[in-house]
Amino acid sequence: MKSGLAFLALLGAVTVSRTAAQAPALTVIVQGGVPRVQTTGLLSDGKFVALMRSGFPLRLHYRLEQWRSRSGWFDQYISEAPWDAVARHDPLADDFVLIRTGGIVARYGTPEDLERALELPYRVNLKVRGSGNFYFLCRLEVTTLNDTDVRIAGLPRLTLEARSETFSRREN
């Protein structure tokens, strides 16, 4: 009896830690002044996968903003780069289709394969010009329909935000 309870407690701890470890997250990493945006855990809870299997496409709208850090109250907005991706389930082929900005289409056999594709860091061509201290701010809105339909139907909506470290650039 004690070993059975210990096993259930251990199983519960593993499930809780796995769920906590897979919470959706958005990260902005700057390498050599070039931002890379990475999303993790979007499909881990199964909500969006179930909706895609029910015929609701998943829309991911990203917006990366470049800011100059200033000593005053407000930082200075420089520019932005928006992009989208749409993921949907194809019931005839029983696979998942990912369409990225620019019309790039890829197919994935399982939700796990689709999630791995969504987790690949995305390199954004947003050039830092001038000198000073800069950072990038990224917002991601994940919806299954347009905003009005989501509110009326009570469907899940997820908004994530991430900020890069502040970095310095000196003009040569």
Short mmCIF file of N, CA and C in Angstrom, two decimals:
data_model
loop_
_atom_site.label_atom_id
_atom_site.label_comp_id
_atom_site.label_asym_id
_atom_site.label_seq_id
_atom_site.Cartn_x
_atom_site.Cartn_y
_atom_site.Cartn_z
N MET A 1 0.83 -1.20 0.00
CA MET A 1 0.00 0.00 0.00
C MET A 1 0.86 1.25 0.00
N LYS A 2 1.91 1.26 0.87
CA LYS A 2 2.78 2.43 0.94
C LYS A 2 3.51 2.66 -0.38
N SER A 3 3.96 1.57 -1.03
CA SER A 3 4.67 1.74 -2.30
C SER A 3 3.72 2.28 -3.37
N GLY A 4 2.45 1.88 -3.33
CA GLY A 4 1.47 2.40 -4.28
C GLY A 4 1.23 3.88 -4.09
N LEU A 5 1.12 4.32 -2.83
CA LEU A 5 0.94 5.75 -2.55
C LEU A 5 2.19 6.55 -2.94
N ALA A 6 3.35 5.97 -2.67
CA ALA A 6 4.59 6.66 -3.05
C ALA A 6 4.67 6.80 -4.56
N PHE A 7 4.26 5.75 -5.29
CA PHE A 7 4.28 5.81 -6.75
C PHE A 7 3.33 6.90 -7.25
N LEU A 8 2.11 6.97 -6.69
CA LEU A 8 1.14 7.99 -7.10
C LEU A 8 1.65 9.39 -6.78
N ALA A 9 2.28 9.56 -5.63
CA ALA A 9 2.84 10.86 -5.27
C ALA A 9 3.95 11.25 -6.25
N LEU A 10 4.80 10.29 -6.59
CA LEU A 10 5.88 10.55 -7.54
C LEU A 10 5.31 10.88 -8.91
N LEU A 11 4.31 10.13 -9.35
CA LEU A 11 3.67 10.38 -10.64
C LEU A 11 3.04 11.77 -10.66
N GLY A 12 2.39 12.16 -9.57
CA GLY A 12 1.80 13.50 -9.48
C GLY A 12 2.86 14.58 -9.53
N ALA A 13 3.99 14.37 -8.87
CA ALA A 13 5.07 15.36 -8.89
C ALA A 13 5.65 15.50 -10.28
N VAL A 14 5.80 14.38 -10.99
CA VAL A 14 6.33 14.43 -12.35
C VAL A 14 5.36 15.16 -13.26
N THR A 15 4.06 14.89 -13.13
CA THR A 15 3.05 15.55 -13.95
C THR A 15 3.03 17.05 -13.68
N VAL A 16 3.08 17.45 -12.42
CA VAL A 16 3.08 18.87 -12.08
C VAL A 16 4.32 19.55 -12.62
N SER A 17 5.49 18.95 -12.45
CA SER A 17 6.71 19.59 -12.93
C SER A 17 6.73 19.63 -14.45
N ARG A 18 6.20 18.60 -15.12
CA ARG A 18 6.16 18.59 -16.58
C ARG A 18 5.24 19.70 -17.08
N THR A 19 4.08 19.88 -16.45
CA THR A 19 3.16 20.93 -16.84
C THR A 19 3.77 22.30 -16.60
N ALA A 20 4.42 22.48 -15.46
CA ALA A 20 5.05 23.77 -15.15
C ALA A 20 6.19 24.05 -16.11
N ALA A 21 6.94 23.02 -16.49
CA ALA A 21 8.08 23.21 -17.38
C ALA A 21 7.64 23.54 -18.80
N GLN A 22 6.42 23.18 -19.19
CA GLN A 22 5.98 23.37 -20.55
C GLN A 22 5.02 24.55 -20.71
N ALA A 23 5.02 25.47 -19.78
CA ALA A 23 4.17 26.65 -19.92
C ALA A 23 4.64 27.44 -21.14
N PRO A 24 3.71 27.99 -21.93
CA PRO A 24 4.11 28.76 -23.10
C PRO A 24 5.04 29.91 -22.73
N ALA A 25 6.06 30.11 -23.55
CA ALA A 25 7.03 31.17 -23.29
C ALA A 25 7.52 31.75 -24.60
N LEU A 26 7.90 33.01 -24.55
CA LEU A 26 8.45 33.74 -25.68
C LEU A 26 9.79 34.31 -25.25
N THR A 27 10.82 34.16 -26.09
CA THR A 27 12.16 34.63 -25.75
C THR A 27 12.74 35.41 -26.92
N VAL A 28 13.43 36.50 -26.61
CA VAL A 28 14.17 37.26 -27.63
C VAL A 28 15.64 37.23 -27.25
N ILE A 29 16.45 36.69 -28.15
CA ILE A 29 17.89 36.60 -27.93
C ILE A 29 18.57 37.44 -29.01
N VAL A 30 19.55 38.25 -28.62
CA VAL A 30 20.28 39.08 -29.57
C VAL A 30 21.68 38.52 -29.72
N GLN A 31 22.05 38.19 -30.96
CA GLN A 31 23.39 37.68 -31.26
C GLN A 31 23.99 38.57 -32.34
N GLY A 32 25.02 39.31 -31.98
CA GLY A 32 25.66 40.21 -32.94
C GLY A 32 24.73 41.29 -33.44
N GLY A 33 23.83 41.75 -32.60
CA GLY A 33 22.89 42.80 -32.99
C GLY A 33 21.69 42.29 -33.77
N VAL A 34 21.63 40.98 -34.03
CA VAL A 34 20.52 40.40 -34.78
C VAL A 34 19.59 39.66 -33.81
N PRO A 35 18.30 40.03 -33.78
CA PRO A 35 17.37 39.37 -32.86
C PRO A 35 16.89 38.02 -33.40
N ARG A 36 16.73 37.09 -32.47
CA ARG A 36 16.14 35.77 -32.77
C ARG A 36 15.00 35.58 -31.77
N VAL A 37 13.84 35.23 -32.29
CA VAL A 37 12.64 35.06 -31.48
C VAL A 37 12.32 33.57 -31.39
N GLN A 38 12.09 33.10 -30.17
CA GLN A 38 11.78 31.68 -29.97
C GLN A 38 10.54 31.55 -29.09
N THR A 39 9.65 30.67 -29.52
CA THR A 39 8.43 30.37 -28.78
C THR A 39 8.51 28.92 -28.33
N THR A 40 8.18 28.65 -27.08
CA THR A 40 8.20 27.28 -26.57
C THR A 40 6.90 26.97 -25.85
N GLY A 41 6.50 25.71 -25.89
CA GLY A 41 5.37 25.23 -25.11
C GLY A 41 3.99 25.66 -25.57
N LEU A 42 3.85 26.15 -26.80
CA LEU A 42 2.54 26.63 -27.24
C LEU A 42 1.48 25.53 -27.30
N LEU A 43 1.88 24.35 -27.71
CA LEU A 43 0.91 23.27 -27.90
C LEU A 43 0.92 22.24 -26.78
N SER A 44 1.71 22.48 -25.75
CA SER A 44 1.94 21.45 -24.73
C SER A 44 0.70 21.08 -23.91
N ASP A 45 -0.23 22.01 -23.71
CA ASP A 45 -1.41 21.67 -22.91
C ASP A 45 -2.51 20.98 -23.72
N GLY A 46 -2.37 20.94 -25.04
CA GLY A 46 -3.33 20.23 -25.88
C GLY A 46 -4.55 21.01 -26.31
N LYS A 47 -4.78 22.21 -25.72
CA LYS A 47 -5.96 23.00 -26.06
C LYS A 47 -5.99 23.39 -27.53
N PHE A 48 -4.88 23.97 -28.00
CA PHE A 48 -4.84 24.44 -29.38
C PHE A 48 -4.82 23.27 -30.36
N VAL A 49 -4.21 22.16 -29.99
CA VAL A 49 -4.21 20.97 -30.86
C VAL A 49 -5.63 20.46 -31.03
N ALA A 50 -6.39 20.39 -29.94
CA ALA A 50 -7.78 19.92 -30.01
C ALA A 50 -8.62 20.85 -30.89
N LEU A 51 -8.39 22.15 -30.78
CA LEU A 51 -9.14 23.10 -31.61
C LEU A 51 -8.76 22.95 -33.08
N MET A 52 -7.47 22.73 -33.38
CA MET A 52 -7.06 22.53 -34.77
C MET A 52 -7.69 21.26 -35.33
N ARG A 53 -7.72 20.21 -34.52
CA ARG A 53 -8.35 18.95 -34.97
C ARG A 53 -9.86 19.13 -35.19
N SER A 54 -10.46 20.13 -34.53
CA SER A 54 -11.88 20.43 -34.70
C SER A 54 -12.14 21.40 -35.85
N GLY A 55 -11.09 21.78 -36.57
CA GLY A 55 -11.27 22.64 -37.74
C GLY A 55 -10.95 24.10 -37.54
N PHE A 56 -10.46 24.49 -36.38
CA PHE A 56 -10.11 25.88 -36.12
C PHE A 56 -8.62 26.10 -36.40
N PRO A 57 -8.26 26.91 -37.39
CA PRO A 57 -6.84 27.18 -37.62
C PRO A 57 -6.26 28.03 -36.49
N LEU A 58 -4.99 27.88 -36.27
CA LEU A 58 -4.29 28.62 -35.21
C LEU A 58 -3.50 29.74 -35.86
N ARG A 59 -3.77 30.98 -35.46
CA ARG A 59 -3.06 32.14 -36.02
C ARG A 59 -2.07 32.65 -35.00
N LEU A 60 -0.81 32.80 -35.42
CA LEU A 60 0.24 33.36 -34.57
C LEU A 60 0.68 34.68 -35.19
N HIS A 61 0.44 35.77 -34.49
CA HIS A 61 0.83 37.09 -34.98
C HIS A 61 1.94 37.63 -34.09
N TYR A 62 3.13 37.79 -34.67
CA TYR A 62 4.30 38.29 -33.97
C TYR A 62 4.53 39.75 -34.34
N ARG A 63 5.03 40.52 -33.39
CA ARG A 63 5.46 41.89 -33.68
C ARG A 63 6.71 42.16 -32.85
N LEU A 64 7.84 42.35 -33.54
CA LEU A 64 9.10 42.66 -32.87
C LEU A 64 9.37 44.15 -33.03
N GLU A 65 9.58 44.82 -31.91
CA GLU A 65 9.86 46.26 -31.92
C GLU A 65 11.29 46.52 -31.47
N GLN A 66 11.91 47.50 -32.09
CA GLN A 66 13.26 47.92 -31.70
C GLN A 66 13.13 49.24 -30.94
N TRP A 67 13.78 49.31 -29.77
CA TRP A 67 13.72 50.49 -28.92
C TRP A 67 15.13 50.94 -28.54
N ARG A 68 15.28 52.26 -28.40
CA ARG A 68 16.53 52.84 -27.88
C ARG A 68 16.27 53.19 -26.42
N SER A 69 17.12 52.67 -25.55
CA SER A 69 16.99 52.93 -24.12
C SER A 69 17.53 54.33 -23.83
N ARG A 70 16.73 55.13 -23.12
CA ARG A 70 17.15 56.50 -22.79
C ARG A 70 17.08 56.70 -21.29
N SER A 71 17.77 57.71 -20.82
CA SER A 71 17.82 57.96 -19.38
C SER A 71 16.56 58.66 -18.87
N GLY A 72 15.76 59.21 -19.76
CA GLY A 72 14.54 59.90 -19.34
C GLY A 72 13.44 58.91 -19.00
N TRP A 73 12.23 59.41 -18.94
CA TRP A 73 11.11 58.58 -18.55
C TRP A 73 10.72 57.57 -19.62
N PHE A 74 10.83 57.96 -20.88
CA PHE A 74 10.36 57.10 -21.96
C PHE A 74 11.50 56.72 -22.89
N ASP A 75 11.50 55.46 -23.30
CA ASP A 75 12.45 55.00 -24.30
C ASP A 75 11.94 55.41 -25.68
N GLN A 76 12.82 55.37 -26.67
CA GLN A 76 12.48 55.82 -28.02
C GLN A 76 12.18 54.62 -28.92
N TYR A 77 10.99 54.63 -29.49
CA TYR A 77 10.60 53.59 -30.46
C TYR A 77 11.37 53.85 -31.76
N ILE A 78 11.97 52.80 -32.34
CA ILE A 78 12.75 52.95 -33.57
C ILE A 78 12.00 52.36 -34.76
N SER A 79 11.70 51.07 -34.72
CA SER A 79 11.02 50.41 -35.84
C SER A 79 10.41 49.09 -35.37
N GLU A 80 9.72 48.44 -36.29
CA GLU A 80 9.11 47.15 -35.95
C GLU A 80 9.10 46.24 -37.17
N ALA A 81 8.95 44.96 -36.90
CA ALA A 81 8.84 43.94 -37.95
C ALA A 81 7.74 42.96 -37.54
N PRO A 82 6.58 43.01 -38.22
CA PRO A 82 5.53 42.04 -37.92
C PRO A 82 5.61 40.84 -38.87
N TRP A 83 5.16 39.68 -38.41
CA TRP A 83 5.03 38.51 -39.27
C TRP A 83 3.99 37.58 -38.67
N ASP A 84 3.48 36.69 -39.52
CA ASP A 84 2.42 35.78 -39.11
C ASP A 84 2.76 34.35 -39.48
N ALA A 85 2.10 33.45 -38.80
CA ALA A 85 2.13 32.03 -39.16
C ALA A 85 0.74 31.48 -38.87
N VAL A 86 0.32 30.53 -39.69
CA VAL A 86 -0.97 29.88 -39.49
C VAL A 86 -0.73 28.38 -39.47
N ALA A 87 -1.26 27.72 -38.46
CA ALA A 87 -1.16 26.26 -38.36
C ALA A 87 -2.58 25.70 -38.39
N ARG A 88 -2.74 24.62 -39.13
CA ARG A 88 -4.06 23.99 -39.21
C ARG A 88 -3.90 22.49 -39.36
N HIS A 89 -4.95 21.78 -39.03
CA HIS A 89 -4.97 20.33 -39.18
C HIS A 89 -5.65 19.99 -40.51
N ASP A 90 -5.03 19.12 -41.29
CA ASP A 90 -5.62 18.63 -42.54
C ASP A 90 -6.22 17.26 -42.24
N PRO A 91 -7.56 17.16 -42.14
CA PRO A 91 -8.16 15.89 -41.74
C PRO A 91 -8.01 14.78 -42.79
N LEU A 92 -7.90 15.14 -44.07
CA LEU A 92 -7.76 14.11 -45.10
C LEU A 92 -6.40 13.44 -45.04
N ALA A 93 -5.36 14.22 -44.82
CA ALA A 93 -4.00 13.66 -44.72
C ALA A 93 -3.65 13.31 -43.28
N ASP A 94 -4.48 13.73 -42.34
CA ASP A 94 -4.23 13.57 -40.90
C ASP A 94 -2.84 14.06 -40.52
N ASP A 95 -2.54 15.29 -40.97
CA ASP A 95 -1.30 15.94 -40.58
C ASP A 95 -1.57 17.41 -40.31
N PHE A 96 -0.52 18.12 -39.92
CA PHE A 96 -0.64 19.53 -39.59
C PHE A 96 0.13 20.35 -40.61
N VAL A 97 -0.46 21.46 -41.04
CA VAL A 97 0.13 22.32 -42.05
C VAL A 97 0.52 23.63 -41.37
N LEU A 98 1.75 24.08 -41.61
CA LEU A 98 2.24 25.35 -41.07
C LEU A 98 2.55 26.26 -42.25
N ILE A 99 1.89 27.42 -42.29
CA ILE A 99 2.10 28.40 -43.35
C ILE A 99 2.71 29.63 -42.71
N ARG A 100 3.90 29.99 -43.17
CA ARG A 100 4.60 31.15 -42.61
C ARG A 100 4.51 32.34 -43.57
N THR A 101 4.80 33.53 -43.07
CA THR A 101 4.82 34.72 -43.90
C THR A 101 5.73 34.46 -45.09
N GLY A 102 5.28 34.87 -46.26
CA GLY A 102 6.05 34.62 -47.48
C GLY A 102 5.55 33.39 -48.21
N GLY A 103 4.56 32.69 -47.64
CA GLY A 103 3.97 31.55 -48.31
C GLY A 103 4.70 30.24 -48.15
N ILE A 104 5.64 30.16 -47.23
CA ILE A 104 6.38 28.92 -46.99
C ILE A 104 5.44 27.94 -46.29
N VAL A 105 5.23 26.77 -46.91
CA VAL A 105 4.31 25.77 -46.38
C VAL A 105 5.09 24.51 -46.01
N ALA A 106 4.82 23.99 -44.81
CA ALA A 106 5.44 22.74 -44.36
C ALA A 106 4.36 21.88 -43.71
N ARG A 107 4.52 20.57 -43.83
CA ARG A 107 3.56 19.62 -43.25
C ARG A 107 4.26 18.80 -42.18
N TYR A 108 3.51 18.50 -41.10
CA TYR A 108 4.06 17.75 -39.97
C TYR A 108 3.08 16.65 -39.59
N GLY A 109 3.59 15.46 -39.34
CA GLY A 109 2.75 14.30 -39.07
C GLY A 109 2.11 14.27 -37.70
N THR A 110 2.72 14.92 -36.72
CA THR A 110 2.20 14.87 -35.35
C THR A 110 2.20 16.27 -34.75
N PRO A 111 1.40 16.48 -33.69
CA PRO A 111 1.45 17.76 -32.99
C PRO A 111 2.83 18.05 -32.41
N GLU A 112 3.55 17.01 -32.00
CA GLU A 112 4.90 17.20 -31.44
C GLU A 112 5.86 17.72 -32.51
N ASP A 113 5.72 17.20 -33.74
CA ASP A 113 6.56 17.69 -34.84
C ASP A 113 6.24 19.15 -35.15
N LEU A 114 4.96 19.50 -35.13
CA LEU A 114 4.56 20.89 -35.36
C LEU A 114 5.11 21.78 -34.25
N GLU A 115 5.02 21.33 -33.01
CA GLU A 115 5.53 22.13 -31.89
C GLU A 115 7.04 22.35 -32.02
N ARG A 116 7.78 21.31 -32.42
CA ARG A 116 9.23 21.46 -32.61
C ARG A 116 9.52 22.49 -33.70
N ALA A 117 8.71 22.50 -34.76
CA ALA A 117 8.90 23.49 -35.84
C ALA A 117 8.61 24.90 -35.33
N LEU A 118 7.59 25.04 -34.50
CA LEU A 118 7.26 26.36 -33.95
C LEU A 118 8.31 26.84 -32.95
N GLU A 119 9.06 25.90 -32.37
CA GLU A 119 10.07 26.25 -31.37
C GLU A 119 11.42 26.64 -31.97
N LEU A 120 11.59 26.47 -33.28
CA LEU A 120 12.86 26.87 -33.89
C LEU A 120 13.02 28.39 -33.80
N PRO A 121 14.19 28.88 -33.37
CA PRO A 121 14.40 30.33 -33.29
C PRO A 121 14.24 30.98 -34.68
N TYR A 122 13.51 32.07 -34.72
CA TYR A 122 13.23 32.79 -35.96
C TYR A 122 14.11 34.03 -36.02
N ARG A 123 14.96 34.10 -37.03
CA ARG A 123 15.88 35.24 -37.19
C ARG A 123 15.13 36.37 -37.88
N VAL A 124 15.13 37.54 -37.25
CA VAL A 124 14.41 38.69 -37.78
C VAL A 124 15.42 39.69 -38.31
N ASN A 125 15.22 40.13 -39.54
CA ASN A 125 16.15 41.05 -40.18
C ASN A 125 15.77 42.49 -39.84
N LEU A 126 16.06 42.88 -38.61
CA LEU A 126 15.78 44.23 -38.13
C LEU A 126 17.12 44.83 -37.73
N LYS A 127 17.65 45.70 -38.55
CA LYS A 127 19.00 46.24 -38.35
C LYS A 127 19.01 47.36 -37.30
N VAL A 128 20.03 47.32 -36.46
CA VAL A 128 20.24 48.38 -35.48
C VAL A 128 21.12 49.44 -36.13
N ARG A 129 20.64 50.66 -36.15
CA ARG A 129 21.40 51.76 -36.75
C ARG A 129 21.70 52.81 -35.69
N GLY A 130 22.84 53.45 -35.84
CA GLY A 130 23.24 54.47 -34.89
C GLY A 130 23.94 53.85 -33.69
N SER A 131 24.22 54.70 -32.72
CA SER A 131 24.88 54.20 -31.51
C SER A 131 23.98 54.46 -30.31
N GLY A 132 24.25 53.75 -29.24
CA GLY A 132 23.47 53.89 -28.03
C GLY A 132 23.13 52.54 -27.43
N ASN A 133 22.18 52.55 -26.51
CA ASN A 133 21.72 51.33 -25.87
C ASN A 133 20.35 50.97 -26.44
N PHE A 134 20.21 49.73 -26.90
CA PHE A 134 19.00 49.29 -27.57
C PHE A 134 18.46 48.02 -26.92
N TYR A 135 17.20 47.72 -27.21
CA TYR A 135 16.62 46.43 -26.86
C TYR A 135 15.48 46.14 -27.83
N PHE A 136 15.08 44.88 -27.86
CA PHE A 136 13.96 44.46 -28.69
C PHE A 136 12.83 43.99 -27.78
N LEU A 137 11.61 44.29 -28.19
CA LEU A 137 10.42 43.86 -27.47
C LEU A 137 9.54 43.09 -28.45
N CYS A 138 9.17 41.88 -28.10
CA CYS A 138 8.35 41.06 -29.00
C CYS A 138 7.03 40.72 -28.34
N ARG A 139 5.97 40.80 -29.13
CA ARG A 139 4.64 40.41 -28.67
C ARG A 139 4.13 39.31 -29.60
N LEU A 140 3.48 38.33 -29.02
CA LEU A 140 2.88 37.24 -29.78
C LEU A 140 1.44 37.09 -29.35
N GLU A 141 0.53 37.13 -30.31
CA GLU A 141 -0.88 36.87 -30.05
C GLU A 141 -1.26 35.58 -30.76
N VAL A 142 -1.76 34.63 -30.00
CA VAL A 142 -2.17 33.34 -30.55
C VAL A 142 -3.69 33.25 -30.43
N THR A 143 -4.36 33.11 -31.56
CA THR A 143 -5.82 33.00 -31.57
C THR A 143 -6.24 31.90 -32.54
N THR A 144 -7.46 31.43 -32.37
CA THR A 144 -8.00 30.43 -33.28
C THR A 144 -8.93 31.04 -34.31
N LEU A 145 -9.47 32.20 -34.04
CA LEU A 145 -10.33 32.93 -34.97
C LEU A 145 -10.02 34.41 -34.80
N ASN A 146 -10.81 35.27 -35.41
CA ASN A 146 -10.58 36.69 -35.16
C ASN A 146 -11.03 37.04 -33.74
N ASP A 147 -10.63 38.20 -33.26
CA ASP A 147 -10.86 38.58 -31.86
C ASP A 147 -12.33 38.52 -31.45
N THR A 148 -13.23 38.99 -32.29
CA THR A 148 -14.65 39.00 -31.95
C THR A 148 -15.17 37.58 -31.80
N ASP A 149 -14.81 36.70 -32.74
CA ASP A 149 -15.27 35.31 -32.67
C ASP A 149 -14.74 34.61 -31.42
N VAL A 150 -13.50 34.90 -31.06
CA VAL A 150 -12.90 34.29 -29.87
C VAL A 150 -13.67 34.69 -28.62
N ARG A 151 -14.00 35.99 -28.50
CA ARG A 151 -14.73 36.46 -27.32
C ARG A 151 -16.14 35.86 -27.26
N ILE A 152 -16.84 35.84 -28.39
CA ILE A 152 -18.21 35.33 -28.41
C ILE A 152 -18.25 33.84 -28.08
N ALA A 153 -17.34 33.08 -28.68
CA ALA A 153 -17.35 31.62 -28.49
C ALA A 153 -16.63 31.20 -27.21
N GLY A 154 -15.94 32.11 -26.57
CA GLY A 154 -15.21 31.77 -25.35
C GLY A 154 -13.99 30.90 -25.62
N LEU A 155 -13.42 31.00 -26.81
CA LEU A 155 -12.25 30.20 -27.18
C LEU A 155 -10.99 30.77 -26.53
N PRO A 156 -9.98 29.93 -26.35
CA PRO A 156 -8.76 30.42 -25.70
C PRO A 156 -7.99 31.40 -26.59
N ARG A 157 -7.35 32.32 -25.95
CA ARG A 157 -6.49 33.30 -26.61
C ARG A 157 -5.27 33.44 -25.72
N LEU A 158 -4.12 33.56 -26.32
CA LEU A 158 -2.88 33.63 -25.56
C LEU A 158 -2.07 34.81 -26.07
N THR A 159 -1.61 35.66 -25.16
CA THR A 159 -0.73 36.76 -25.51
C THR A 159 0.54 36.64 -24.68
N LEU A 160 1.67 36.63 -25.36
CA LEU A 160 2.97 36.54 -24.69
C LEU A 160 3.79 37.76 -25.06
N GLU A 161 4.71 38.14 -24.18
CA GLU A 161 5.58 39.28 -24.44
C GLU A 161 6.96 38.96 -23.88
N ALA A 162 7.99 39.36 -24.61
CA ALA A 162 9.36 39.13 -24.16
C ALA A 162 10.22 40.31 -24.56
N ARG A 163 11.23 40.58 -23.74
CA ARG A 163 12.15 41.69 -23.99
C ARG A 163 13.56 41.14 -23.98
N SER A 164 14.36 41.60 -24.92
CA SER A 164 15.76 41.19 -24.96
C SER A 164 16.55 41.95 -23.90
N GLU A 165 17.76 41.50 -23.67
CA GLU A 165 18.67 42.26 -22.82
C GLU A 165 19.01 43.56 -23.54
N THR A 166 19.31 44.61 -22.79
CA THR A 166 19.76 45.85 -23.39
C THR A 166 21.20 45.65 -23.86
N PHE A 167 21.48 46.11 -25.07
CA PHE A 167 22.84 45.97 -25.60
C PHE A 167 23.29 47.30 -26.17
N SER A 168 24.60 47.50 -26.22
CA SER A 168 25.18 48.75 -26.71
C SER A 168 25.72 48.56 -28.11
N ARG A 169 25.59 49.62 -28.89
CA ARG A 169 26.17 49.62 -30.23
C ARG A 169 26.84 50.96 -30.44
N ARG A 170 28.07 50.92 -30.89
CA ARG A 170 28.82 52.14 -31.19
C ARG A 170 29.00 52.23 -32.69
N GLU A 171 28.71 53.39 -33.25
CA GLU A 171 28.86 53.59 -34.68
C GLU A 171 30.33 53.73 -35.02
N ASN A 172 30.75 53.05 -36.08
CA ASN A 172 32.16 53.12 -36.52
C ASN A 172 32.35 54.19 -37.55
#
